[in-house]
mmCIF file of C-alpha atoms and ligand atoms in Angstrom:
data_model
loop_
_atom_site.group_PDB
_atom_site.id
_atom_site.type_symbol
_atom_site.label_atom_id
_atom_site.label_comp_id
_atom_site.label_asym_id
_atom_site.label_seq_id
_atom_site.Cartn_x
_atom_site.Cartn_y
_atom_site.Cartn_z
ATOM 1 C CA UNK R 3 -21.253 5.345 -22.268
ATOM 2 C CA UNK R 4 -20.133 7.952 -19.554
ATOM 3 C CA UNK R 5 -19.840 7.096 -16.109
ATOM 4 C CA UNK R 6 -20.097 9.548 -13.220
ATOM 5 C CA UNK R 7 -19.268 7.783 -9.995
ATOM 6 C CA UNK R 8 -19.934 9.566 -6.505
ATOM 7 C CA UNK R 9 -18.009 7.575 -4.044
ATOM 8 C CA UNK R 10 -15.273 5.626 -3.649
ATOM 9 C CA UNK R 11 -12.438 4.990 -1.202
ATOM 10 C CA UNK R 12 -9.845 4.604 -4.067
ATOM 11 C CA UNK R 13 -7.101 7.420 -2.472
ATOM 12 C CA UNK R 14 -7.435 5.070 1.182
ATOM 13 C CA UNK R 15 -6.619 1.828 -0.700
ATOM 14 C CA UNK R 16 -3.816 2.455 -3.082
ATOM 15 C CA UNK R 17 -2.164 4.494 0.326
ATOM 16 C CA UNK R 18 -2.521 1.353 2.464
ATOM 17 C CA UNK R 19 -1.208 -0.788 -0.503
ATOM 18 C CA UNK R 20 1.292 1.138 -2.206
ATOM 19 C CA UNK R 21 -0.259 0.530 -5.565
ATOM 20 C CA UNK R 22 -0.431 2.943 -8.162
ATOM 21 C CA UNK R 23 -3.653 4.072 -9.683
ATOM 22 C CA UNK R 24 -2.807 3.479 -13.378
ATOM 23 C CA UNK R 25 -3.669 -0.731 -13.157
ATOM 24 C CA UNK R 26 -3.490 -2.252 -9.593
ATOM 25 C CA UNK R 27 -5.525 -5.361 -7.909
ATOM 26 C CA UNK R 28 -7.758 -2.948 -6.766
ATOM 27 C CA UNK R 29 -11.808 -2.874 -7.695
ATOM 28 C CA UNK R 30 -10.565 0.850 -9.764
ATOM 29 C CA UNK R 31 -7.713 2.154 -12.083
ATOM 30 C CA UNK R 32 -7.198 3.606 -15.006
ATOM 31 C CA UNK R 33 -7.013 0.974 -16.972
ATOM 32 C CA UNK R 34 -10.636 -0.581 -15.634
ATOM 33 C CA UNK R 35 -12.282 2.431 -16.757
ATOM 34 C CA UNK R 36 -10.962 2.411 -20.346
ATOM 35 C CA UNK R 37 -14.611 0.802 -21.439
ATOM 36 C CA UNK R 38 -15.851 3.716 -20.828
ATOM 37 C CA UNK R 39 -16.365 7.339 -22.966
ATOM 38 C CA UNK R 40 -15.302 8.986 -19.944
ATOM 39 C CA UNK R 41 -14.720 8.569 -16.218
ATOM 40 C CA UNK R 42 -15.467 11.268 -13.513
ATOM 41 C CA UNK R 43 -15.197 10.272 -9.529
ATOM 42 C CA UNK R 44 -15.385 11.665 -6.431
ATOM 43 C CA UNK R 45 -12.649 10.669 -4.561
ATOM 44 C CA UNK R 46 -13.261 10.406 -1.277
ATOM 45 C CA UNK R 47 -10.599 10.795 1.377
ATOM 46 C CA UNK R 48 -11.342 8.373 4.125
ATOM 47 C CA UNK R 49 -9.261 8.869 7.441
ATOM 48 C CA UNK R 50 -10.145 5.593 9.241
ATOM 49 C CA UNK R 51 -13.148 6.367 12.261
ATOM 50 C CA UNK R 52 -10.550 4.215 14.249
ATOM 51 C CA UNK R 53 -8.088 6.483 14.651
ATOM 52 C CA UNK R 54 -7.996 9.343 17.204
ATOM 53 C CA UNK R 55 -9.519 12.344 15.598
ATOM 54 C CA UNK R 56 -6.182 14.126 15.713
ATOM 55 C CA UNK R 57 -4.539 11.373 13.913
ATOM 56 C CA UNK R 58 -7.164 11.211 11.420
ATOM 57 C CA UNK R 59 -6.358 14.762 10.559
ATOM 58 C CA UNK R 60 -3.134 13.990 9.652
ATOM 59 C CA UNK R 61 -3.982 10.845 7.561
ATOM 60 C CA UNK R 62 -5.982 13.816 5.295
ATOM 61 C CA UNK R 63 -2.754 15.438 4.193
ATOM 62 C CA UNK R 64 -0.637 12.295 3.528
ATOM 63 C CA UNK R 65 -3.821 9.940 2.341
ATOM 64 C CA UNK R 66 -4.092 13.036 -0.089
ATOM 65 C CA UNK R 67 -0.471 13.663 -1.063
ATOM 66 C CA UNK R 68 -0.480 9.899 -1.782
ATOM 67 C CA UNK R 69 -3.117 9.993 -4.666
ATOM 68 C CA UNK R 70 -1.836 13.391 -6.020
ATOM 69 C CA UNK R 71 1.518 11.662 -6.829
ATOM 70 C CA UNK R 72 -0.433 8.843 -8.262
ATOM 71 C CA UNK R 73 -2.578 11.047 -10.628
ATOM 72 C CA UNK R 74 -1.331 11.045 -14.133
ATOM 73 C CA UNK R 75 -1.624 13.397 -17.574
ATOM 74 C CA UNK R 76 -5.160 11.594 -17.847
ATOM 75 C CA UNK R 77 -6.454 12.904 -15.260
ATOM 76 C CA UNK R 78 -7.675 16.158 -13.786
ATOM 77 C CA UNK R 79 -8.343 17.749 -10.719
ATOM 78 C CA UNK R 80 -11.429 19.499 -10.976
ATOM 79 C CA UNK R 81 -12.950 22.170 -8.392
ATOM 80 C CA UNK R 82 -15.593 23.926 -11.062
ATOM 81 C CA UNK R 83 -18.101 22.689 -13.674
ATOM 82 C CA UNK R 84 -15.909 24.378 -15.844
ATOM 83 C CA UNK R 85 -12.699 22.259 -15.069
ATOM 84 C CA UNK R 86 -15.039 19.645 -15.815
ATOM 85 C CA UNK R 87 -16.010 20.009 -18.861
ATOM 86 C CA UNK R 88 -12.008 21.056 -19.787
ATOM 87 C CA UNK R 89 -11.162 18.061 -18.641
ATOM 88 C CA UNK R 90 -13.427 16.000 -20.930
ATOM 89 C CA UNK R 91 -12.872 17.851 -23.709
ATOM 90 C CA UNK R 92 -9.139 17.012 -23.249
ATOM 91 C CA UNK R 93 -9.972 13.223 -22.600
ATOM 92 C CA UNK R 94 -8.948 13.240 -19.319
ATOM 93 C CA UNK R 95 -10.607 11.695 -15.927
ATOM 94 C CA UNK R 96 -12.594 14.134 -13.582
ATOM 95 C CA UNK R 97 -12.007 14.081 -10.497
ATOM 96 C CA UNK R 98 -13.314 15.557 -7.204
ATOM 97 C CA UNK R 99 -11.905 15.529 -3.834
ATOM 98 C CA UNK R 100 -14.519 14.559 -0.717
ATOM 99 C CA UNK R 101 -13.744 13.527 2.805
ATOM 100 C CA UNK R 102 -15.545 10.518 4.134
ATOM 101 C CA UNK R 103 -16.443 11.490 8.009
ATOM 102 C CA UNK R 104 -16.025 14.596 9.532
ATOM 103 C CA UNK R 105 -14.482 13.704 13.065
ATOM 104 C CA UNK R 106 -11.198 14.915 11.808
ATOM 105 C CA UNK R 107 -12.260 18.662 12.055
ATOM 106 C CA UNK R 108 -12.127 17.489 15.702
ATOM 107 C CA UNK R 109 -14.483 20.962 16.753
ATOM 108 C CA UNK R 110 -12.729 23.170 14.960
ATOM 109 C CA UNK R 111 -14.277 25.410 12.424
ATOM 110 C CA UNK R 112 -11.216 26.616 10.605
ATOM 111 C CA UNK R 113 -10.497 22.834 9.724
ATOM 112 C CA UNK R 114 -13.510 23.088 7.018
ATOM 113 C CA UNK R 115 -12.158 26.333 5.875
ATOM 114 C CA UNK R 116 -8.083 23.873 5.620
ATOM 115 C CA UNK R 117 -9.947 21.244 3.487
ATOM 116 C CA UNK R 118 -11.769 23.532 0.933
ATOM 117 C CA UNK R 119 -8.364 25.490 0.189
ATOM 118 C CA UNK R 120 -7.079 22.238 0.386
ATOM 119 C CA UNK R 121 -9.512 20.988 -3.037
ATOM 120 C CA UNK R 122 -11.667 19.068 -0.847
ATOM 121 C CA UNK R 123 -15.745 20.222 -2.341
ATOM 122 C CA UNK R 124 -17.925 17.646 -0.494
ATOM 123 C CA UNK R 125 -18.186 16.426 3.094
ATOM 124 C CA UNK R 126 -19.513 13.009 4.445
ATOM 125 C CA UNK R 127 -20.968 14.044 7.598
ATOM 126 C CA UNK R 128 -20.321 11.022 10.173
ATOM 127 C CA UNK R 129 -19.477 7.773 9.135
ATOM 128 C CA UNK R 130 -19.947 5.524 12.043
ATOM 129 C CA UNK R 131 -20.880 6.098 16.052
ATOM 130 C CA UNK R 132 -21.234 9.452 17.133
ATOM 131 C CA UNK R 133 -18.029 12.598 16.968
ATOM 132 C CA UNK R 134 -18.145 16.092 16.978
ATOM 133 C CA UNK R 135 -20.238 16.471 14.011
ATOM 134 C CA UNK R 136 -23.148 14.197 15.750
ATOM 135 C CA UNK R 137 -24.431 10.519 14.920
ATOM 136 C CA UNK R 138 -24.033 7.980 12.043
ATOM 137 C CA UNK R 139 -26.674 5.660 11.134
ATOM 138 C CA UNK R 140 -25.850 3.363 14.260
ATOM 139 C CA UNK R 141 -26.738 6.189 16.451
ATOM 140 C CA UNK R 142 -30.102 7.913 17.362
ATOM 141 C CA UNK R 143 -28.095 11.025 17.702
ATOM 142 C CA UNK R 144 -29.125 14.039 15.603
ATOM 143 C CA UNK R 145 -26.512 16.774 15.082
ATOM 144 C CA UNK R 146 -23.898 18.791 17.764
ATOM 145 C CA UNK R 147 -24.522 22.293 17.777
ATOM 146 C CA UNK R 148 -20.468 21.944 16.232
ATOM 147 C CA UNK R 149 -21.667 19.893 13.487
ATOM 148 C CA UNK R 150 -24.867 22.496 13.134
ATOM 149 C CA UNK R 151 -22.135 25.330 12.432
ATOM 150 C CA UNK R 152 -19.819 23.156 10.150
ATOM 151 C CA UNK R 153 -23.375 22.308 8.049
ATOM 152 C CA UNK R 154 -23.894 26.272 7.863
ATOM 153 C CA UNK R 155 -20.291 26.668 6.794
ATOM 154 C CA UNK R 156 -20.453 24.422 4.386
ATOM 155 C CA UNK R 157 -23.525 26.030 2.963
ATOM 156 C CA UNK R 158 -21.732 29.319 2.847
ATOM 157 C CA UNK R 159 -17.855 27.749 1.424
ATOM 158 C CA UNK R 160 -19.837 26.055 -1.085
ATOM 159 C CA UNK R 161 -18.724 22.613 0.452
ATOM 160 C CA UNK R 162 -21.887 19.748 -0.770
ATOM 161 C CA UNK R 163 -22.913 17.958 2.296
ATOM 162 C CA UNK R 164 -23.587 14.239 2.133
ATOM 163 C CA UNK R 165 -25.979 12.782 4.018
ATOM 164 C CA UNK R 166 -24.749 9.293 3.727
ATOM 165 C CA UNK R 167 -23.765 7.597 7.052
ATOM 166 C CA UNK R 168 -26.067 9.978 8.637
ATOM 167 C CA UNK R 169 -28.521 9.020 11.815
ATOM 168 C CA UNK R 170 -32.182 9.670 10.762
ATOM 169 C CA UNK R 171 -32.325 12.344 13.432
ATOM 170 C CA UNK R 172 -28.994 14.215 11.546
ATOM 171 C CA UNK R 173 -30.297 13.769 8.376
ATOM 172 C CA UNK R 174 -33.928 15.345 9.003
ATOM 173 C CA UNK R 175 -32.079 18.023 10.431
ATOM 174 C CA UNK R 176 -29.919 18.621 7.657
ATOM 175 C CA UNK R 177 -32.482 18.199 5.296
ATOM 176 C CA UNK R 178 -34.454 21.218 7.253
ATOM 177 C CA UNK R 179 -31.936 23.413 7.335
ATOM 178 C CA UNK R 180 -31.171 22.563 3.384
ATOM 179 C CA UNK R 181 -34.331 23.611 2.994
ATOM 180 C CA UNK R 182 -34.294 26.820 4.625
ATOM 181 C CA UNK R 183 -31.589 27.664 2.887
ATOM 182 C CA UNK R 184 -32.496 26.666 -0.318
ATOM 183 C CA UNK R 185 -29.668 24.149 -0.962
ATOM 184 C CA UNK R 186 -28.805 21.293 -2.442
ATOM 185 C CA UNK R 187 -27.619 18.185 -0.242
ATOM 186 C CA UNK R 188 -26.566 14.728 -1.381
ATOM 187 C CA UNK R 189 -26.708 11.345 -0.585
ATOM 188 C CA UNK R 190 -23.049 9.793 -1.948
ATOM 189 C CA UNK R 191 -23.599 6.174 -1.548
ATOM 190 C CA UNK R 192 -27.456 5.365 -0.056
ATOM 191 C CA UNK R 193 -29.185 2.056 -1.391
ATOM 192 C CA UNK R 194 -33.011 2.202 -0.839
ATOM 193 C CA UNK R 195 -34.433 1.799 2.786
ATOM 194 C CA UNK R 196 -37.878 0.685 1.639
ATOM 195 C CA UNK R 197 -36.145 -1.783 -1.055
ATOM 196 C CA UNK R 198 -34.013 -3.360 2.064
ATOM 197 C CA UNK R 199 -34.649 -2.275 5.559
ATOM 198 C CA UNK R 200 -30.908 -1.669 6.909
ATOM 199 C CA UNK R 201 -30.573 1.287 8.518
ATOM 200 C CA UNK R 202 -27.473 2.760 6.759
ATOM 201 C CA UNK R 203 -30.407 2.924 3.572
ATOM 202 C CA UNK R 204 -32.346 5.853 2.603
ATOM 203 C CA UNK R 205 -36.063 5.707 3.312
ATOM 204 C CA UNK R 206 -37.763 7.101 0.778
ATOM 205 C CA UNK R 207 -39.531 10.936 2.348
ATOM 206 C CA UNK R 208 -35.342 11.556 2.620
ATOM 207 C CA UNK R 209 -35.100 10.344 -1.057
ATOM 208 C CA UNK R 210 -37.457 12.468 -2.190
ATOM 209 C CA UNK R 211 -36.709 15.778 -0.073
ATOM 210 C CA UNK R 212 -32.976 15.318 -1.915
ATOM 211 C CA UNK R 213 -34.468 15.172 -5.033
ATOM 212 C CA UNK R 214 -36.659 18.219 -4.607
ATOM 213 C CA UNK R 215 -33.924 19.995 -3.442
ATOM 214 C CA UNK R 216 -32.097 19.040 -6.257
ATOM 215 C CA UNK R 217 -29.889 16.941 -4.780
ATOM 216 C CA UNK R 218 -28.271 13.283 -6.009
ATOM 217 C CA UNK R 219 -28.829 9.759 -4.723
ATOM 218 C CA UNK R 220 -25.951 7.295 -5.470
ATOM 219 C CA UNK R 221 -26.765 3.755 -5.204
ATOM 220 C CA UNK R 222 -23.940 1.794 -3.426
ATOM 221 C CA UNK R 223 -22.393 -1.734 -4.207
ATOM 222 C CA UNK R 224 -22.460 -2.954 -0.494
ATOM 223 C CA UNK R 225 -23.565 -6.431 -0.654
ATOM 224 C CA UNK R 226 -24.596 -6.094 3.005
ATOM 225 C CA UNK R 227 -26.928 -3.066 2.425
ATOM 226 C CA UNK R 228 -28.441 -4.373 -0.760
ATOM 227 C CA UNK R 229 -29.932 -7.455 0.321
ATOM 228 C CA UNK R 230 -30.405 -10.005 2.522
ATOM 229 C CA UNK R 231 -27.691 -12.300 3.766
ATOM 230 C CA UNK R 232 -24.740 -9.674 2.457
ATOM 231 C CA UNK R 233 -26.179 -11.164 -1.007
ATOM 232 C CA UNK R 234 -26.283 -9.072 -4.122
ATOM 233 C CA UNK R 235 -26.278 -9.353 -8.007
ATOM 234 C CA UNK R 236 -27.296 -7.235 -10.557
ATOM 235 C CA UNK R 237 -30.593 -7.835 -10.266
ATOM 236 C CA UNK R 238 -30.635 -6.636 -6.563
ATOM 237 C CA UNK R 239 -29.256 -3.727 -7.535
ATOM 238 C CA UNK R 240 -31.795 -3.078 -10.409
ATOM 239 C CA UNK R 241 -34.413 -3.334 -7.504
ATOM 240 C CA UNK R 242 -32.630 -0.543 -5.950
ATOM 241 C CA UNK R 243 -32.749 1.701 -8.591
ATOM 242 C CA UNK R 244 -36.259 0.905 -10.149
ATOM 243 C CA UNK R 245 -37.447 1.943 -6.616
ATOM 244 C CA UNK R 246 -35.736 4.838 -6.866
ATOM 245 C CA UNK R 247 -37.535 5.986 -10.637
ATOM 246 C CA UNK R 248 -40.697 4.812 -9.388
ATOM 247 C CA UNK R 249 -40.332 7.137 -6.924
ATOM 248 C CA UNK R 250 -39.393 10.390 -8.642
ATOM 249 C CA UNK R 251 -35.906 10.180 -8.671
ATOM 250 C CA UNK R 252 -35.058 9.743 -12.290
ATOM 251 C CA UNK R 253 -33.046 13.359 -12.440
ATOM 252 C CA UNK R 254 -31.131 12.622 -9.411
ATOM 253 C CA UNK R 255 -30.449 9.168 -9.183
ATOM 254 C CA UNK R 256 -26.537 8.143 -9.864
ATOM 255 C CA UNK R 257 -23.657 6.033 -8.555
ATOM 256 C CA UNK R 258 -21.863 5.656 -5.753
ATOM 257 C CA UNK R 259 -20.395 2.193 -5.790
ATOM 258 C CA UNK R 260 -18.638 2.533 -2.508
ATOM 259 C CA UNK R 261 -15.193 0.115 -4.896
ATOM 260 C CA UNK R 262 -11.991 -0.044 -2.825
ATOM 261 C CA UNK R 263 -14.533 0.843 0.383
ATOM 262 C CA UNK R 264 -15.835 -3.022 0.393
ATOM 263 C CA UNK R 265 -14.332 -6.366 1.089
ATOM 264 C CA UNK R 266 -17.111 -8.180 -0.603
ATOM 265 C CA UNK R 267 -19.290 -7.002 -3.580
ATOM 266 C CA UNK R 268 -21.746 -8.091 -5.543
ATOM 267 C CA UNK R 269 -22.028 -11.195 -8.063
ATOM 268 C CA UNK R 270 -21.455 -9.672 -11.619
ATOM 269 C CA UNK R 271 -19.921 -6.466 -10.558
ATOM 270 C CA UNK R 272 -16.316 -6.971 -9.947
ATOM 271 C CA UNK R 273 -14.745 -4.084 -10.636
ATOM 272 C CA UNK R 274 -15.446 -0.608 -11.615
ATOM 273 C CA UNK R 275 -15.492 -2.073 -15.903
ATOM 274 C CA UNK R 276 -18.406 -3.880 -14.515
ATOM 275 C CA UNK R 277 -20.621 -0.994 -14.142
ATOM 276 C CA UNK R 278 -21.685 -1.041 -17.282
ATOM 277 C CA UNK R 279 -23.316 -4.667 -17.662
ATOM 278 C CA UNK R 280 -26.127 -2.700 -15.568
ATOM 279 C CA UNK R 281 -26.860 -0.387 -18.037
ATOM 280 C CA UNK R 282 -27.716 -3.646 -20.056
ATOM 281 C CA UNK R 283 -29.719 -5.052 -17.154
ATOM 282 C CA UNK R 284 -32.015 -1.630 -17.067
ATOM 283 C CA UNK R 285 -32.394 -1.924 -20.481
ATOM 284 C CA UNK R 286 -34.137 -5.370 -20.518
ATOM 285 C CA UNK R 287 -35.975 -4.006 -17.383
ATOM 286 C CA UNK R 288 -37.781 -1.291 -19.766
ATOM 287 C CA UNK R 289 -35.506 1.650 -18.628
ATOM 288 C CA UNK R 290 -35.427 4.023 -21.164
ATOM 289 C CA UNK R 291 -31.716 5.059 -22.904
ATOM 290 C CA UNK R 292 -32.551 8.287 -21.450
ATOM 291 C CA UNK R 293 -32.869 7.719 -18.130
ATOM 292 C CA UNK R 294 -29.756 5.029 -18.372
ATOM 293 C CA UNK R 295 -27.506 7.934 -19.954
ATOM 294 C CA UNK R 296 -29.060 10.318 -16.592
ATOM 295 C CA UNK R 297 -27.929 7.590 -13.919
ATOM 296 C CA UNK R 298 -24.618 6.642 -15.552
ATOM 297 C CA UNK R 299 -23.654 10.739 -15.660
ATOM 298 C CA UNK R 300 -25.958 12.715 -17.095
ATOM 299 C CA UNK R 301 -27.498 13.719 -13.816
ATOM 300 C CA UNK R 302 -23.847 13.916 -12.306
ATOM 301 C CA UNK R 303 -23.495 16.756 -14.871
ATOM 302 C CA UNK R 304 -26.871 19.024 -14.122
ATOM 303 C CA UNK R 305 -25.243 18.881 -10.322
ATOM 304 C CA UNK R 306 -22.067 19.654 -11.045
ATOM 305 C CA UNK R 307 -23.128 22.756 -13.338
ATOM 306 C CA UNK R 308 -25.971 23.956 -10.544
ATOM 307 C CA UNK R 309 -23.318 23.682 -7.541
ATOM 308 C CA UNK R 310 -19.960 24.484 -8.816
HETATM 309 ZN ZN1 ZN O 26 -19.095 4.968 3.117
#
C-alpha cells in the first residue's frame, strides 16, 4: 500500500532533538515507512505560536535548513505533480513543504511571496489564539482584513490554504471566498466535529463545502480530539472516517496524523508503520479496497495533479 500523509511536525522535532530523519525515536523516519510502497508527506514547518512573531520568522529558515540537511538520496523535494510522480518512479519519498500558522508573516505581504520561493506550497492559517492572520479554533474571531489579503495571495501564488486550526468564523469566510473564486481549500489534520464535539473538529456543512470544492480532509491522530477522555484506538478513528464516507467524502478524505506534533497518541498506532493496521480495520468494517487505496493516497494524488 501507498501512503499519502498531509501533516506532520517531523522538520520541528528532529530540529529540537538533533536526530536525523533516516531512524530516530521519533513517531516518523525513513526507516518506519519502509512497510510501505511509497511514502509522500507534507512537511509542515511549525515555528512555535510561543515565540514572538519575529522570532518565529526566523525559526522558518533554520527549522527548514535543519530538515534539508537531513533529507537523503531517497527522498525528494517536490513543488509540482510532476516532481511527484518523478519521484515515485525513482523510489524516492515525496515531500512537500507547509508552514503550520501564519503569525510569522507578522503583516507583511511579501513574507508569503519569501515562503513560496522559499518551496513552501501550503499554509496553515492560525494555529492557536488570534495573530495577524485572525483566530484559531479557541477564538470567535473570523479573519483580519491582513489575513483576507494573504488568503487572496495565496489564491493567486498558488499557495493551498488549510483550514485546520481555523475559528468557525475564519473558516466560513475562507470557505466563501474559496468559493468565489473557484478554489480548492484543505483541511490538513481535522477529525470529525459531529463524531466528537471539540471545537478544533470539522463539523460536517465545512466537510462537505471542502469536498465540493474539491478539497481534502485529513483525519488527525490527536487522542484529545478523537474521543473522549484524550482516549483513542483504532476503532475511534474508524468512527472518524466512516463519518466522513457516510457523508460524501470518499474522494477527499486522507491523512493527516498530526506524528511528531503529539505527546500522546492513540492505542495501536504508534508510529507512522502503524498506519497501515487501519487499512485492515476498514476492511473488516466493509470499506471497500477502493476507497482504502483513495484514503491511504489515492485521493492525495487527484489533489496534487488538480493544484500543482
Ligand atoms: Zn496542528
Amino acid at each position: 500500500m501507498k501512503l499519502f500523509d498531509f501533516h506532520c511536525d517531523t522538520p520541528f522535532a528532529l530540529e529540537k532533538h538533533g536526530e536525523p530523519l533516516t531512524d530516530n525515536n521519533r513517531h516518523i523516519s525513513l526507516k518506519k515507512v519502509e512497510n510501505y510502497d511509497s511514502y509522500g508527506q507534507l512537511m509542515a514547518i511549525f515555528t512555535q505560536k510561543s515565540l514572538p512573531e519575529e522570532v518565529a520568522w526566523g525559526r522558518f529558515f533554520v527549522i527548514r535548513e535543519d530538515f534539508y540537511s537531513k533529507m537523503t538520496e531517497k527522498t525528494a523535494l517536490c513543488h509540482t505533480f510532476a516532481d511527484y510522480e518523478k519521484a515515485i518512479s525513482e523510489g524516492k519519498h515525496p515531500f512537500f513543504i507547509a508552514v503550520e500558522g501564519g503569525g510569522l508573516l507578522c503583516d507583511k505581504l511579501e513574507r508569503l511571496t519569501a515562503l513560496y520561493e522559499h518551496d513552501v506550497r501550503f499554509l496553515t492559517l492560525v494555529w492557536r489564539d488570534a495573530d495577524c492572520i485572525g483566530g484559531a479554533f479557541n477564538t470567535d474571531v473570523g479573519l483580519t482584513d491582513f489575513g483576507r489579503e494573504v488568503v487572496k495571495k495565496c489564491f493567486e501564488m498558488g499557495i493551498v490554504v488549510d483550514l485546520s486550526h481555523a475559528s468557525d468564523p475564519m473558516a466560513e469566510e475562507v470557505l466563501t471566498m474559496a468559493e468565489a473564486a473557484g478554489k480548492a481549500v484543505i483541511a490538513t489534520h481535522s477529525d470529525s466535529r459531529a463524531v466528537y464535539a471539540h471545537p478544533r473538529n470539522l463539523p460536517d456543512d465545512f466537510a462537505k463545502r471542502i469536498a465540493k470544492l474539491g478539497g481534502t480532509v485529513g483525519i488527525s491522530m490527536a487522542p484529545q480530539h478523537l474521543g473522549v477522555n484524550d482516549y483513542a484506538n483504532i476503532d475511534i478513528i474508524c468512527d472518524h472516517m466512516l463519518h466522513y464516507l457516510e457523508i460524501g467524502l470518499e474522494d477527499s478524505l486522507t491523512f493527516g496524523c498530526d506524528f511528531d506534533g503529539l505527546d500522546t497518541l492513540p492505542e495501536g498506532v504508534e508510529n507512522v508503520s502503524k498506519i497501515i493496521d487501519i487499512a485492515d480495520a476498514l476492511r473488516k468494517k466493509g470499506v471497500s479496497e477502493e476507497q482504502i487505496e483513495k484514503i491511504f493516497y489515492k485521493n492525495a494524488e487527484r489533489f496534487l495533479k488538480e493544484n500543482f
